[in-house]
XYZ file of C-alpha atoms in Angstrom:
527
model
C 23.048 73.578 -66.824
C 25.343 76.355 -65.554
C 29.128 75.764 -65.948
C 30.969 77.777 -63.589
C 34.388 79.179 -64.979
C 37.215 81.299 -63.260
C 36.303 84.490 -65.131
C 33.172 84.104 -62.758
C 35.029 84.103 -59.825
C 37.273 86.844 -60.738
C 33.720 89.106 -61.149
C 33.332 88.291 -57.330
C 35.927 90.441 -56.871
C 36.289 90.432 -52.696
C 32.869 90.121 -52.119
C 32.906 87.260 -49.391
C 28.981 87.118 -49.582
C 29.648 86.404 -53.426
C 32.328 83.887 -53.481
C 30.702 82.032 -50.765
C 27.579 81.862 -53.171
C 29.986 80.903 -56.025
C 31.574 78.180 -54.794
C 28.501 76.611 -53.300
C 26.814 76.978 -56.412
C 30.325 75.846 -58.656
C 29.772 72.674 -56.521
C 26.187 71.887 -56.991
C 26.513 72.428 -60.971
C 29.551 70.217 -61.069
C 27.175 67.039 -59.590
C 24.495 67.720 -62.015
C 27.129 66.725 -64.559
C 26.978 63.759 -66.851
C 30.718 63.540 -66.013
C 30.292 63.707 -62.181
C 27.299 61.129 -62.581
C 29.625 58.594 -64.495
C 32.259 59.208 -61.724
C 29.757 58.432 -59.177
C 28.585 55.211 -60.454
C 32.191 54.037 -61.408
C 33.423 54.585 -57.786
C 29.889 52.431 -56.649
C 31.394 49.912 -59.015
C 35.187 49.960 -57.668
C 33.906 50.061 -54.349
C 32.332 46.330 -55.037
C 28.903 47.413 -56.067
C 26.936 46.865 -59.540
C 24.318 49.465 -59.183
C 22.199 48.038 -61.868
C 21.848 44.561 -60.201
C 21.361 46.295 -56.967
C 18.228 48.135 -58.427
C 17.200 45.542 -60.295
C 13.367 44.148 -59.069
C 11.565 40.976 -59.929
C 7.664 41.445 -60.380
C 4.852 39.439 -60.379
C 1.581 39.919 -62.782
C -1.996 38.933 -61.418
C -4.587 37.796 -64.102
C -5.764 41.348 -63.963
C -2.300 42.438 -64.790
C -1.691 44.215 -61.737
C 2.262 43.742 -60.622
C 3.434 42.693 -57.523
C 7.096 42.467 -56.084
C 8.139 38.924 -56.541
C 9.058 37.440 -53.124
C 8.715 33.799 -53.664
C 11.422 32.998 -56.649
C 15.333 33.497 -56.426
C 16.616 36.634 -56.584
C 20.034 36.222 -56.726
C 22.872 39.505 -56.985
C 25.802 38.014 -57.915
C 28.666 40.883 -58.448
C 31.749 40.073 -60.418
C 34.878 42.451 -59.513
C 35.483 43.177 -62.734
C 36.001 46.872 -62.684
C 37.888 46.828 -59.695
C 40.368 44.158 -60.982
C 40.953 46.235 -64.264
C 42.037 49.486 -62.247
C 44.446 47.533 -60.157
C 45.841 45.547 -62.832
C 46.442 48.693 -65.032
C 47.547 51.123 -62.028
C 49.726 47.975 -60.455
C 51.589 47.296 -63.967
C 52.763 50.563 -64.039
C 53.790 51.736 -60.713
C 53.989 48.758 -58.852
C 57.941 49.087 -58.490
C 57.439 52.381 -57.721
C 59.282 55.546 -59.653
C 62.961 56.525 -60.086
C 64.612 59.608 -60.926
C 67.996 60.475 -62.656
C 68.971 62.504 -59.344
C 69.159 60.652 -56.019
C 67.776 63.842 -54.462
C 64.686 64.287 -56.000
C 62.940 61.280 -54.174
C 63.982 62.826 -50.836
C 62.572 66.017 -52.179
C 59.322 64.588 -52.953
C 58.933 62.761 -49.490
C 58.563 59.265 -48.269
C 54.515 59.132 -49.136
C 55.244 60.211 -52.478
C 54.942 56.842 -54.496
C 52.300 55.614 -52.516
C 50.176 58.925 -52.963
C 50.940 58.526 -56.684
C 49.234 54.958 -56.678
C 46.305 56.475 -55.125
C 45.818 59.356 -57.637
C 46.236 56.962 -60.337
C 43.602 54.841 -59.224
C 41.192 57.494 -58.858
C 41.803 59.147 -62.175
C 41.185 55.711 -63.759
C 37.980 55.321 -61.901
C 36.642 58.898 -62.266
C 38.379 60.409 -65.332
C 40.330 62.852 -63.917
C 42.076 63.253 -60.187
C 43.803 66.006 -58.756
C 47.196 66.397 -56.938
C 47.476 68.876 -54.280
C 51.463 69.995 -53.234
C 50.940 70.400 -49.576
C 54.234 72.354 -48.376
C 56.358 69.001 -48.453
C 54.244 65.919 -49.779
C 51.437 65.176 -52.301
C 47.642 64.959 -51.551
C 45.168 63.302 -53.619
C 41.767 65.419 -54.339
C 38.901 62.776 -55.515
C 36.745 64.196 -58.515
C 33.722 62.610 -57.292
C 32.518 62.752 -53.423
C 32.519 59.186 -51.690
C 31.896 57.980 -48.382
C 35.711 58.118 -47.856
C 36.771 61.074 -50.129
C 35.932 64.248 -50.726
C 34.710 65.637 -53.909
C 36.550 68.961 -55.765
C 34.943 70.596 -58.571
C 37.775 72.409 -60.975
C 37.306 76.127 -61.692
C 38.622 76.242 -65.420
C 39.734 79.519 -67.204
C 37.308 79.600 -70.372
C 39.745 81.135 -72.782
C 42.646 78.800 -71.810
C 41.348 75.953 -69.973
C 43.935 76.100 -67.511
C 43.169 75.206 -64.163
C 43.136 78.327 -61.991
C 40.805 77.349 -58.838
C 38.908 74.494 -57.589
C 36.174 73.499 -54.143
C 37.365 70.724 -52.080
C 34.016 69.749 -50.382
C 32.454 67.202 -47.886
C 29.140 66.791 -46.294
C 28.906 65.955 -42.275
C 25.353 65.362 -41.724
C 23.644 67.928 -43.308
C 26.375 70.200 -43.172
C 28.670 71.281 -46.095
C 32.127 72.198 -45.850
C 34.058 73.609 -48.681
C 37.402 75.005 -49.202
C 38.103 77.421 -52.007
C 41.711 76.992 -53.562
C 42.951 79.644 -55.353
C 46.570 80.953 -56.767
C 47.039 82.984 -53.546
C 45.781 81.334 -51.338
C 42.461 79.038 -49.475
C 39.591 80.077 -47.999
C 37.361 77.594 -45.915
C 33.482 78.029 -45.743
C 30.683 76.017 -44.487
C 26.513 75.820 -45.343
C 24.433 74.615 -42.321
C 20.731 74.876 -42.400
C 20.890 76.935 -45.318
C 23.052 79.475 -43.935
C 26.788 80.204 -45.675
C 29.767 81.491 -43.466
C 33.371 81.840 -43.719
C 35.371 79.518 -41.090
C 38.797 80.692 -42.136
C 40.211 83.665 -44.010
C 41.941 83.150 -46.763
C 45.518 81.962 -45.747
C 48.642 81.595 -47.921
C 49.691 77.578 -48.542
C 53.572 78.214 -47.000
C 53.009 79.791 -43.866
C 56.276 81.154 -41.822
C 55.829 80.659 -38.049
C 57.958 81.590 -34.850
C 58.278 79.908 -31.463
C 58.518 81.881 -28.571
C 58.610 80.786 -24.689
C 55.982 83.364 -23.729
C 53.698 83.220 -26.789
C 54.593 79.601 -28.221
C 54.094 79.103 -31.690
C 52.497 82.156 -33.955
C 51.964 82.689 -37.775
C 54.571 85.878 -38.736
C 53.817 85.459 -42.592
C 53.400 83.399 -45.703
C 54.116 82.891 -49.372
C 52.451 80.912 -52.219
C 53.587 79.098 -55.650
C 54.216 80.446 -58.727
C 50.756 78.930 -59.972
C 47.848 76.991 -58.365
C 49.856 73.965 -56.540
C 46.890 71.714 -57.812
C 47.681 69.350 -61.130
C 45.142 67.210 -62.850
C 45.763 63.904 -63.821
C 43.768 62.244 -66.757
C 43.274 58.603 -67.200
C 43.229 58.918 -71.505
C 43.007 61.212 -73.891
C 39.134 61.498 -73.715
C 39.320 62.943 -69.792
C 36.499 60.301 -69.272
C 36.384 57.350 -66.548
C 37.476 53.982 -67.346
C 34.010 52.404 -67.018
C 32.298 54.018 -69.974
C 31.907 51.430 -72.668
C 32.219 48.333 -70.122
C 29.632 48.698 -67.565
C 26.662 47.358 -69.966
C 29.399 44.495 -70.555
C 29.575 43.837 -66.482
C 25.943 44.394 -65.937
C 24.924 41.652 -68.572
C 27.635 39.457 -66.866
C 26.167 39.900 -63.759
C 22.733 39.390 -64.813
C 23.579 36.252 -66.866
C 25.403 34.871 -63.737
C 22.710 35.801 -61.451
C 19.988 34.304 -63.535
C 22.013 31.119 -63.833
C 21.745 30.966 -60.248
C 18.385 31.887 -59.686
C 17.354 28.987 -62.107
C 18.979 26.338 -60.538
C 17.644 27.622 -57.247
C 14.058 27.617 -58.170
C 13.709 24.719 -60.355
C 15.827 22.144 -58.219
C 15.449 19.833 -61.315
C 11.670 19.625 -61.193
C 9.051 21.551 -62.606
C 5.198 21.543 -62.361
C 2.263 21.444 -64.827
C -0.767 22.460 -63.378
C -4.335 21.544 -65.013
C -7.760 22.856 -64.432
C -6.006 26.174 -62.979
C -6.556 28.514 -65.791
C -7.564 31.199 -63.292
C -4.181 31.179 -61.203
C -2.398 34.008 -61.638
C 1.395 34.385 -61.389
C 0.891 35.074 -57.768
C -0.969 32.036 -56.981
C 1.387 30.030 -59.142
C 4.559 31.226 -57.090
C 2.784 30.807 -53.434
C 2.118 26.788 -54.940
C 5.797 26.416 -55.590
C 6.926 27.902 -52.487
C 4.661 25.450 -50.679
C 5.889 22.503 -52.618
C 9.952 23.751 -51.790
C 8.887 24.045 -48.291
C 6.391 21.454 -47.315
C 6.979 19.042 -50.160
C 3.004 18.609 -50.307
C 0.156 20.483 -51.669
C -4.001 20.071 -51.245
C -5.431 20.040 -54.547
C -9.818 19.896 -55.522
C -10.629 17.021 -56.603
C -10.683 18.609 -60.423
C -7.068 19.704 -59.944
C -3.813 17.796 -61.137
C -0.710 18.361 -60.427
C 2.347 16.339 -62.412
C 6.355 17.332 -61.974
C 8.653 16.820 -64.403
C 12.393 16.721 -64.255
C 14.763 19.143 -65.522
C 18.092 19.405 -66.843
C 19.004 23.122 -66.491
C 20.249 24.460 -69.714
C 23.341 26.260 -68.580
C 25.641 25.110 -71.632
C 24.606 28.397 -73.685
C 25.062 30.545 -70.768
C 28.711 29.418 -69.927
C 29.559 29.960 -73.257
C 28.302 33.902 -73.322
C 29.807 34.278 -69.840
C 33.235 32.932 -71.396
C 32.938 35.434 -74.616
C 31.719 38.202 -72.098
C 34.716 38.288 -70.086
C 37.151 37.607 -72.734
C 35.558 40.941 -74.594
C 36.021 42.738 -71.350
C 39.426 41.934 -71.182
C 39.780 43.260 -74.852
C 37.698 46.253 -74.490
C 39.501 47.566 -71.682
C 42.822 46.648 -72.952
C 44.588 44.118 -70.664
C 46.017 40.723 -70.288
C 43.763 38.080 -68.583
C 46.314 36.162 -66.963
C 44.423 33.086 -67.022
C 45.499 32.410 -70.576
C 48.874 33.065 -69.432
C 49.046 30.688 -66.522
C 47.357 28.157 -68.680
C 50.617 26.799 -70.500
C 54.447 26.848 -70.441
C 54.791 29.648 -72.625
C 57.656 31.179 -74.462
C 59.068 34.535 -73.503
C 58.165 35.826 -77.045
C 54.238 34.391 -76.251
C 54.522 36.078 -73.313
C 55.221 39.328 -75.170
C 52.795 39.019 -77.512
C 50.127 38.392 -75.156
C 50.826 41.643 -73.149
C 50.935 43.755 -76.384
C 47.026 45.189 -75.974
C 48.158 45.939 -72.582
C 51.322 47.719 -72.844
C 49.748 49.882 -75.521
C 47.381 51.221 -72.950
C 49.383 51.168 -70.068
C 51.955 53.027 -72.473
C 49.135 55.910 -72.944
C 48.146 55.754 -69.049
C 52.048 56.434 -68.309
C 52.507 59.062 -70.486
C 49.572 60.961 -68.597
C 51.323 59.876 -65.431
C 54.380 61.754 -67.160
C 52.464 64.838 -67.784
C 51.333 65.368 -64.232
C 55.130 64.616 -62.800
C 56.415 67.278 -65.376
C 53.877 69.774 -64.146
C 54.865 69.087 -60.417
C 58.259 69.332 -61.506
C 57.474 72.619 -62.682
C 55.801 73.907 -60.127
C 58.587 73.189 -57.242
C 61.207 74.022 -59.780
C 62.823 70.318 -60.391
C 64.713 69.417 -63.443
C 64.690 65.364 -63.776
C 63.254 62.913 -65.535
C 60.611 59.782 -64.169
C 61.579 55.973 -65.131
C 59.218 53.506 -64.498
C 59.533 49.485 -64.370
C 56.375 47.861 -65.545
C 55.334 44.461 -63.493
C 54.894 42.182 -65.914
C 55.093 38.445 -66.332
C 57.889 36.788 -67.642
C 59.789 33.591 -68.391
C 62.440 34.601 -66.504
C 64.901 31.900 -66.913
C 65.051 32.010 -70.834
C 65.354 36.243 -70.513
C 67.997 35.489 -68.022
C 69.606 33.007 -70.385
C 69.397 35.415 -73.330
C 70.872 38.083 -71.210
C 73.735 35.594 -70.364
C 74.506 34.663 -73.901
C 75.312 38.314 -74.356
C 77.377 39.088 -71.639
C 80.607 39.126 -73.227
C 79.415 42.088 -75.382
C 78.048 44.067 -72.322
C 79.207 45.938 -68.949
C 77.887 45.356 -65.747
C 75.569 47.795 -65.459
C 73.983 47.118 -69.009
C 73.636 43.135 -67.675
C 72.025 44.083 -64.565
C 69.524 46.336 -66.122
C 68.328 43.398 -68.490
C 67.722 40.913 -65.833
C 63.998 40.449 -65.145
C 63.763 40.060 -61.577
C 66.157 42.945 -60.419
C 64.678 45.988 -59.481
C 66.100 49.601 -60.406
C 66.879 50.181 -56.550
C 68.666 46.653 -56.324
C 70.800 47.370 -59.610
C 72.144 50.523 -58.205
C 72.963 49.201 -54.803
C 74.987 46.200 -56.271
C 76.873 48.605 -58.554
C 77.954 50.729 -55.839
C 78.416 47.185 -53.665
C 80.677 46.193 -56.515
C 82.792 49.241 -56.569
C 83.390 49.334 -53.108
C 84.920 45.624 -53.560
C 87.169 47.084 -55.979
C 88.463 49.819 -53.787
C 88.820 47.325 -50.666
C 90.945 45.556 -52.786
C 93.572 48.300 -54.112
C 96.155 47.869 -51.496
C 97.559 51.790 -50.510
C 100.691 51.401 -48.344
C 104.038 52.591 -48.743
C 104.697 54.759 -51.858
C 101.137 54.265 -53.374
C 100.062 55.988 -50.550
C 102.492 58.741 -51.414
C 101.067 58.888 -55.009
C 97.450 59.048 -53.732
C 98.569 62.210 -51.615
C 100.467 63.872 -54.358
C 97.528 62.982 -57.020
C 95.023 64.620 -54.363
C 96.999 67.841 -54.527
C 100.824 67.109 -53.559
C 100.142 67.410 -50.139
C 99.379 64.598 -47.631
C 97.559 67.251 -45.720
C 94.751 66.858 -48.118
C 94.286 63.547 -47.564
C 94.309 63.992 -43.581
C 91.760 66.762 -44.205
C 89.616 64.307 -46.507
C 89.563 61.696 -43.768
C 88.881 64.295 -40.946
C 85.605 65.787 -43.308
C 84.655 62.129 -43.414
C 84.682 61.348 -39.729
C 82.887 64.333 -38.883
C 80.033 63.746 -41.826
C 79.854 59.867 -40.306
C 79.898 61.293 -36.674
C 82.342 58.606 -35.873
C 86.187 57.807 -36.155
C 86.812 55.624 -39.086
C 88.161 52.550 -38.600
C 91.673 51.148 -40.288
C 89.686 49.440 -43.061
C 87.509 52.513 -43.714
C 90.723 55.026 -43.988
C 92.751 52.651 -46.431
C 89.582 52.555 -48.353
C 88.737 56.788 -48.746
C 92.442 56.927 -49.432
C 92.474 54.440 -52.324
C 89.709 56.055 -53.714
C 91.027 59.222 -53.392
C 94.350 57.892 -55.083
C 91.993 56.118 -57.995
C 89.962 59.408 -58.923
C 93.493 61.269 -59.142
C 94.676 58.970 -61.251
C 91.659 58.608 -63.273
C 90.800 55.254 -63.139
C 87.192 55.885 -61.860
C 84.759 58.567 -62.136
C 83.881 61.096 -59.368
C 80.444 59.470 -59.392
C 81.918 56.014 -58.947
C 84.052 57.474 -55.719
C 81.128 59.227 -54.255
C 79.193 55.909 -54.222
C 81.820 53.916 -53.150
C 82.762 56.605 -50.127
C 79.029 56.338 -49.531
C 78.884 52.853 -48.985
C 82.024 52.143 -47.291
C 81.714 54.698 -44.485
C 78.010 55.153 -44.098
C 77.310 58.870 -45.503
C 74.943 60.312 -48.108
C 76.271 61.013 -51.886
C 76.140 64.479 -51.190
C 78.358 64.398 -48.224
C 80.668 61.970 -50.236
C 80.758 64.706 -53.086
C 81.580 67.229 -50.523
C 84.546 65.194 -48.992
C 85.938 64.373 -52.527
C 85.936 68.138 -53.552
C 87.151 69.354 -49.991
C 83.848 71.536 -49.466
């Protein structure tokens, strides 16, 4: 099995024929690896298919030993969606409440779809073992490692010396045509293989294109530029860089096999089995035909020397049910997740719930580290300096935790109290604090001498306050009403007196007059 590295791509130089052949061969090599086959199977299990059960076939044997497909007995192929459930539980536990950043501008830079795309990227990583995030100018896109009916595949090209991702080929099939795009640091090129013939669809283009629009010519490309490194970043599911289905697939198959076997037994026997005398020449196929006739017609014609006797049967389900329960417990433990049925079975204390979450928190803490690593690499690519914060979506005894917070309220400030309340999100805490600051400012009655003091504090000139009001009206795009004007003057006075910070002032102005925080800072600073 050949492995293709970045050095092999460099050896192709600018020869387009060699580059096309390299890309196609790299795709073929990737699809022949054990990691790809595992990821491909994992995608099927995530898509609600148990491949082992679907490939399983029952057979019958004649008295001479010849095998025939068993078309007579029940053959249930029940699928329990353990793997899909596990993937969703792990990803949603970490990311269902989104990602928060210290700088409010970071979310705007990443785009409105970033959190949803990050969830899809994380799911793909858990299923395939690795997924790839492509920063496409102003938004994040997901590249799946394995090709599926709904997702193109991606063949990474690593540096043989450093192990860094230096290039990659994204590919997909349309009927018998293979379309693939080669991504490099200096741009991307689109190719096609149709009827065994390779061709170039689009010459290499830059990732960031500059366009101009004229009335005569319309919009056209005038130039382009690229990022400092490849804008494709891997996200791993674990430190082993392998699919999370590894190690649990056999248990899932065993569970589905036992469950299906129990259903087959109940259907086949219907609590009755038969003993036939003087029928030693009947093979499995003949016996199956007899049972099928008894189920359908409820009667059978027998020779004089043949005797058939029916017996009632109690299906021995207890051992199978015990095994199914053990397999379920083992699956949750091996995957490192909490079986919520245990949590919902009683009125547990907050301490008991936290103890029950220990394995899941250990597993998801490791997964969060891989998500943080991905985000850190993305920030380096975009030149962003910030740190992400995750709020895990755990079940809690909210009443008990709220009582604990309120008991300590005398020793905490408002922000600490709100942060520790289990039923508030990070965004809700920020909004509540901003509204409380605005209410405090509204209660600050600034008239007469107080207004003069505010003007003096703002620079000793009442015109400074007037300029601030004019700047606020320009930013808001409307004339401020009396209450908004008084609130703005009050905030400026409090800021000048040192009773509030610049950040608090910006929050109050942003809420009270309806401008962004950046605009609020400019109003305060007179920019």
